[in-house]
Amino acid sequence: ETPVIYVVTPTYARLVQKAELVRLSQTLMHIRNLHWIVVEDSPSKTQLVSDLLVQSKLPFTHLHTETPKEHKRKETDPNWLKPRGVEQRNLALQWLREHRKLPDAGVVYFADDDNTYSLRLFDEIRSTQRVSVWPVGLVGGLRFERPLVENSRVVGFYTAWKPNRPFPIDMAGFAVALSLLLANPEARFDLLAERGYLESSLLQSLVSMEELEPKADNCTKVLVWHTRTEKPKMKQEELLQKQGLGSDL
Ligand code: UDP
Ligand code: MN
């Protein structure tokens, strides 16, 4: 049987949220045997996300947990100061451990709401036995980062930023078998992980580099891009609102 792909997406309210989730949902609609776990960074589930999930017709689980105030990025903080989506991804892991059991077949992929995903990526994810890896485009100050492969084994990483990280792999660059997560109930993302070490904090308790399964033609194809959406300017919006001329939909 084909394993279910559990796509875990943390998301939070901002002007572009709906656009991001429409785009991502319309990618996921093309994938069979997929279960979307959307975890809102909010004190409660929002109508916007609830409606979007129902309209997508995808099998989904809708969760929420607010990032503790002391860990939340302020408007003025640089975007790299605090890790983002950590508690949300951990809640998804907890949900999977409470609602799935060995030997349920599945693969877990952490898909942020703003990246760009090729449909071909999901064919690669599907065959994950333990932990699979592949290149990620537009990340780490490079056109791409990627695992280096020799004789179908990962022997190192092409990366420039903090190359000594145990697993210098972006969140979008790996998938984990559900069975491995169930067999390692303590494995989770560390909210206090140093910048760049979030992925390592999970992967270290699951695999060694030698065990990684290279996908995407031995990590020679880019099938996911770490795109980021520009924050829209709202100058005119604010002016109109101030004049009482604002419009709502
Ligand atoms: N995110 C979140 N709460 C936040 C900031 C981000 O849940 O306060 C989510 C966001 O929607 C995305 C993921 O966490 O799915 C990663 O955030 P972002 O894309 O801003 O990180 P970057 O790509 O800059 O590393
Ligand atoms: Mn992002």
CSV table of C-alpha atoms and ligand atoms in Angstrom, one decimal:
chain,number,residue,atom,x,y,z
A,1,GLU,CA,0.0,0.0,0.0
A,2,THR,CA,1.2,3.5,-0.6
A,3,PRO,CA,2.1,5.3,2.7
A,4,VAL,CA,0.2,8.4,3.6
A,5,ILE,CA,2.2,11.6,3.4
A,6,TYR,CA,1.5,13.7,6.4
A,7,VAL,CA,2.3,17.3,5.5
A,8,VAL,CA,2.8,19.5,8.6
A,9,THR,CA,2.3,23.2,8.1
A,10,PRO,CA,2.7,25.8,10.9
A,11,THR,CA,1.0,29.1,10.0
A,12,TYR,CA,0.2,32.4,11.5
A,13,ALA,CA,-2.0,35.4,10.8
A,14,ARG,CA,-0.6,38.1,8.6
A,15,LEU,CA,-1.8,39.9,5.5
A,16,VAL,CA,-0.4,37.2,3.1
A,17,GLN,CA,-1.6,34.2,5.1
A,18,LYS,CA,-4.6,33.4,3.0
A,19,ALA,CA,-2.7,33.8,-0.3
A,20,GLU,CA,0.1,31.5,1.0
A,21,LEU,CA,-2.4,28.8,2.2
A,22,VAL,CA,-4.4,29.0,-1.1
A,23,ARG,CA,-1.2,28.4,-3.1
A,24,LEU,CA,0.0,25.6,-0.8
A,25,SER,CA,-3.5,23.9,-0.7
A,26,GLN,CA,-3.7,24.0,-4.5
A,27,THR,CA,-0.4,22.2,-4.7
A,28,LEU,CA,-1.4,19.6,-2.2
A,29,MET,CA,-4.7,19.0,-4.0
A,30,HIS,CA,-2.7,17.3,-6.7
A,31,ILE,CA,-1.3,14.7,-4.4
A,32,ARG,CA,-3.1,11.4,-3.6
A,33,ASN,CA,-3.0,9.8,-0.2
A,34,LEU,CA,-2.0,13.0,1.6
A,35,HIS,CA,-3.1,14.2,5.1
A,36,TRP,CA,-2.5,17.9,5.8
A,37,ILE,CA,-1.8,18.8,9.4
A,38,VAL,CA,-2.2,22.6,9.7
A,39,VAL,CA,-1.1,24.1,13.1
A,40,GLU,CA,-2.0,27.7,13.7
A,41,ASP,CA,0.3,29.8,15.8
A,42,SER,CA,-2.7,31.4,17.6
A,43,PRO,CA,-4.7,31.3,20.8
A,44,SER,CA,-7.5,29.5,19.0
A,45,LYS,CA,-8.4,28.2,15.5
A,46,THR,CA,-9.4,30.9,13.1
A,47,GLN,CA,-12.3,30.9,10.7
A,48,LEU,CA,-10.0,31.8,7.8
A,49,VAL,CA,-8.0,28.7,8.2
A,50,SER,CA,-11.0,26.5,9.0
A,51,ASP,CA,-12.9,27.6,5.9
A,52,LEU,CA,-9.8,27.2,3.7
A,53,LEU,CA,-9.3,23.6,4.9
A,54,VAL,CA,-12.9,22.6,4.3
A,55,GLN,CA,-12.9,24.2,0.9
A,56,SER,CA,-9.6,22.4,-0.1
A,57,LYS,CA,-11.5,19.0,0.3
A,58,LEU,CA,-8.1,17.6,1.5
A,59,PRO,CA,-8.1,15.2,4.4
A,60,PHE,CA,-6.8,17.4,7.2
A,61,THR,CA,-6.2,17.9,10.9
A,62,HIS,CA,-6.5,21.4,12.2
A,63,LEU,CA,-4.6,22.3,15.4
A,64,HIS,CA,-3.5,25.4,17.2
A,65,THR,CA,-0.9,26.4,19.8
A,66,GLU,CA,0.4,29.9,20.4
A,67,THR,CA,4.1,30.4,20.6
A,68,PRO,CA,5.0,31.4,24.1
A,69,LYS,CA,5.4,35.3,24.3
A,70,GLU,CA,9.1,35.1,25.2
A,71,HIS,CA,9.8,33.1,22.1
A,72,LYS,CA,7.7,35.1,19.7
A,73,ARG,CA,9.3,37.4,17.2
A,74,LYS,CA,8.4,41.0,17.5
A,75,GLU,CA,7.6,43.2,14.5
A,76,THR,CA,10.9,44.9,14.9
A,77,ASP,CA,13.1,41.9,15.5
A,78,PRO,CA,15.1,40.6,12.6
A,79,ASN,CA,13.4,37.6,11.1
A,80,TRP,CA,16.2,35.2,12.1
A,81,LEU,CA,16.2,36.1,15.8
A,82,LYS,CA,13.8,33.4,17.0
A,83,PRO,CA,12.9,30.1,15.5
A,84,ARG,CA,9.5,30.0,13.9
A,85,GLY,CA,6.8,27.3,14.0
A,86,VAL,CA,8.6,25.1,16.5
A,87,GLU,CA,5.9,24.5,19.0
A,88,GLN,CA,3.4,24.0,16.1
A,89,ARG,CA,5.5,21.3,14.5
A,90,ASN,CA,6.0,19.6,17.9
A,91,LEU,CA,2.2,19.6,18.4
A,92,ALA,CA,1.8,17.9,15.1
A,93,LEU,CA,4.3,15.2,16.2
A,94,GLN,CA,2.3,14.8,19.4
A,95,TRP,CA,-0.9,14.4,17.5
A,96,LEU,CA,0.6,11.8,15.2
A,97,ARG,CA,1.9,9.9,18.3
A,98,GLU,CA,-1.6,10.0,19.9
A,99,HIS,CA,-3.5,9.1,16.8
A,100,ARG,CA,-1.3,6.7,14.8
A,101,LYS,CA,0.5,3.6,15.9
A,102,LEU,CA,3.0,1.1,14.6
A,103,PRO,CA,2.9,-0.3,12.0
A,104,ASP,CA,0.9,2.4,10.3
A,105,ALA,CA,2.6,3.4,7.1
A,106,GLY,CA,3.3,7.0,6.6
A,107,VAL,CA,5.9,9.7,6.0
A,108,VAL,CA,6.0,13.1,7.7
A,109,TYR,CA,7.1,16.2,5.8
A,110,PHE,CA,7.4,19.7,7.3
A,111,ALA,CA,6.1,22.1,4.7
A,112,ASP,CA,6.2,25.8,5.6
A,113,ASP,CA,3.3,27.8,4.2
A,114,ASP,CA,5.5,30.1,2.0
A,115,ASN,CA,7.8,27.7,0.2
A,116,THR,CA,7.4,26.5,-3.4
A,117,TYR,CA,6.9,22.8,-3.9
A,118,SER,CA,7.2,20.8,-7.1
A,119,LEU,CA,4.6,18.0,-7.4
A,120,ARG,CA,7.5,15.7,-8.2
A,121,LEU,CA,8.9,16.2,-4.7
A,122,PHE,CA,6.0,14.2,-3.3
A,123,ASP,CA,6.9,11.1,-5.4
A,124,GLU,CA,10.3,11.3,-3.8
A,125,ILE,CA,9.0,11.7,-0.3
A,126,ARG,CA,6.6,8.7,-0.6
A,127,SER,CA,9.4,6.1,-0.6
A,128,THR,CA,11.1,7.3,2.6
A,129,GLN,CA,12.2,4.3,4.7
A,130,ARG,CA,13.7,6.3,7.6
A,131,VAL,CA,14.9,9.8,6.8
A,132,SER,CA,15.2,11.0,3.2
A,133,VAL,CA,16.9,14.1,2.0
A,134,TRP,CA,17.2,16.3,-1.2
A,135,PRO,CA,18.4,19.7,-2.3
A,136,VAL,CA,16.6,23.0,-1.4
A,137,GLY,CA,16.7,26.0,-3.6
A,138,LEU,CA,17.3,29.6,-2.7
A,139,VAL,CA,18.5,29.0,0.9
A,140,GLY,CA,21.5,29.6,3.1
A,141,GLY,CA,22.8,32.4,0.9
A,142,LEU,CA,23.2,30.0,-2.0
A,143,ARG,CA,21.2,29.1,-5.2
A,144,PHE,CA,20.7,25.8,-3.5
A,145,GLU,CA,22.0,23.7,-0.6
A,146,ARG,CA,22.3,19.9,-1.1
A,147,PRO,CA,23.5,16.7,0.4
A,148,LEU,CA,26.7,15.4,-1.3
A,149,VAL,CA,26.2,11.8,-2.5
A,150,GLU,CA,28.8,9.1,-3.3
A,151,ASN,CA,27.7,5.6,-4.2
A,152,SER,CA,24.1,6.4,-3.3
A,153,ARG,CA,25.2,7.4,0.3
A,154,VAL,CA,25.3,10.9,1.8
A,155,VAL,CA,28.9,11.7,2.5
A,156,GLY,CA,28.6,15.4,3.3
A,157,PHE,CA,26.7,18.6,2.5
A,158,TYR,CA,27.1,21.5,0.1
A,159,THR,CA,26.3,24.5,2.3
A,160,ALA,CA,28.1,27.7,3.3
A,161,TRP,CA,26.3,28.8,6.4
A,162,LYS,CA,27.4,27.1,9.6
A,163,PRO,CA,28.7,24.1,7.8
A,164,ASN,CA,29.6,22.3,11.0
A,165,ARG,CA,26.0,21.8,12.0
A,166,PRO,CA,25.2,18.1,12.5
A,167,PHE,CA,22.6,18.2,9.8
A,168,PRO,CA,22.9,21.4,7.7
A,169,ILE,CA,19.6,20.8,6.0
A,170,ASP,CA,16.7,23.2,5.7
A,171,MET,CA,13.3,22.2,7.1
A,172,ALA,CA,12.1,21.7,3.5
A,173,GLY,CA,14.9,19.3,2.7
A,174,PHE,CA,14.0,16.1,4.5
A,175,ALA,CA,11.2,13.8,5.4
A,176,VAL,CA,10.8,11.2,8.2
A,177,ALA,CA,9.1,7.9,8.2
A,178,LEU,CA,6.1,7.9,10.6
A,179,SER,CA,7.4,4.6,12.1
A,180,LEU,CA,10.7,6.2,13.0
A,181,LEU,CA,8.9,9.0,14.9
A,182,LEU,CA,6.7,6.5,16.7
A,183,ALA,CA,9.7,4.4,17.6
A,184,ASN,CA,11.4,7.5,19.0
A,185,PRO,CA,8.7,9.1,21.1
A,186,GLU,CA,11.1,11.7,22.6
A,187,ALA,CA,12.3,13.1,19.3
A,188,ARG,CA,11.2,16.6,18.8
A,189,PHE,CA,12.3,20.1,17.7
A,190,ASP,CA,14.1,22.1,20.4
A,191,LEU,CA,12.6,25.5,21.0
A,192,LEU,CA,15.9,26.6,22.5
A,193,ALA,CA,18.0,25.4,19.6
A,194,GLU,CA,20.6,27.9,18.4
A,195,ARG,CA,19.8,29.5,15.1
A,196,GLY,CA,20.3,27.0,12.3
A,197,TYR,CA,20.2,24.0,14.6
A,198,LEU,CA,16.5,23.4,14.7
A,199,GLU,CA,16.5,20.7,12.0
A,200,SER,CA,19.5,19.1,13.7
A,201,SER,CA,17.7,19.0,17.0
A,202,LEU,CA,15.1,16.6,15.6
A,203,LEU,CA,17.3,14.6,13.2
A,204,GLN,CA,20.1,13.9,15.7
A,205,SER,CA,17.8,11.7,17.7
A,206,LEU,CA,16.7,9.8,14.7
A,207,VAL,CA,19.5,9.1,12.3
A,208,SER,CA,23.2,9.4,11.4
A,209,MET,CA,24.4,11.1,8.2
A,210,GLU,CA,25.3,7.7,6.8
A,211,GLU,CA,21.7,6.5,7.1
A,212,LEU,CA,20.2,9.4,5.2
A,213,GLU,CA,18.4,8.3,2.0
A,214,PRO,CA,19.3,10.6,-0.9
A,215,LYS,CA,16.3,11.4,-3.2
A,216,ALA,CA,15.8,13.6,-6.3
A,217,ASP,CA,18.4,11.7,-8.5
A,218,ASN,CA,21.0,11.4,-5.8
A,219,CYS,CA,20.3,15.0,-4.7
A,220,THR,CA,21.0,16.5,-8.1
A,221,LYS,CA,17.5,18.0,-8.7
A,222,VAL,CA,15.9,21.0,-6.9
A,223,LEU,CA,12.2,20.2,-6.3
A,224,VAL,CA,11.5,22.7,-3.5
A,225,TRP,CA,12.5,26.3,-3.1
A,226,HIS,CA,12.7,28.3,0.1
A,227,THR,CA,10.8,31.2,-1.3
A,228,ARG,CA,9.8,34.1,1.0
A,229,THR,CA,7.0,36.5,0.4
A,230,GLU,CA,7.5,40.2,0.6
A,231,LYS,CA,5.5,42.0,3.3
A,232,PRO,CA,2.9,44.1,1.4
A,233,LYS,CA,3.0,47.8,1.9
A,234,MET,CA,-0.2,49.2,3.4
A,235,LYS,CA,0.4,53.0,3.3
A,236,GLN,CA,-2.7,53.9,1.3
A,237,GLU,CA,-4.8,51.4,3.2
A,238,GLU,CA,-3.9,53.2,6.5
A,239,LEU,CA,-4.6,56.6,5.0
A,240,LEU,CA,-8.1,55.5,3.7
A,241,GLN,CA,-8.9,53.9,7.1
A,242,LYS,CA,-8.0,57.1,8.9
A,243,GLN,CA,-10.3,59.0,6.6
A,244,GLY,CA,-13.1,56.6,7.3
A,245,LEU,CA,-13.0,55.5,3.7
A,246,GLY,CA,-11.6,52.0,4.2
A,247,SER,CA,-13.4,49.1,2.6
A,248,ASP,CA,-13.8,45.6,4.0
A,249,LEU,CA,-14.6,42.3,2.3
B,1,UDP,N1,5.4,30.7,11.6
B,1,UDP,C1,4.6,30.6,12.7
B,1,UDP,N2,4.6,31.6,13.7
B,1,UDP,C2,5.4,32.7,13.5
B,1,UDP,C3,6.2,32.8,12.4
B,1,UDP,C4,6.2,31.8,11.4
B,1,UDP,O1,3.8,29.7,12.8
B,1,UDP,O2,5.4,33.6,14.4
B,1,UDP,C5,5.3,29.7,10.5
B,1,UDP,C6,5.2,30.2,9.1
B,1,UDP,O3,3.8,30.4,8.7
B,1,UDP,C7,5.9,29.2,8.3
B,1,UDP,C8,7.0,28.6,9.3
B,1,UDP,O4,6.5,29.0,10.6
B,1,UDP,O5,5.1,28.1,7.9
B,1,UDP,C9,8.4,29.3,9.0
B,1,UDP,O6,8.3,30.7,9.1
B,1,UDP,P1,8.9,31.6,8.0
B,1,UDP,O7,8.5,31.2,6.7
B,1,UDP,O8,8.6,33.0,8.4
B,1,UDP,O9,10.4,31.3,8.3
B,1,UDP,P2,11.7,31.5,7.3
B,1,UDP,O10,11.3,30.9,5.9
B,1,UDP,O11,11.9,32.9,7.2
B,1,UDP,O12,12.8,30.7,7.9
B,2,MN,MN,9.6,30.7,5.0
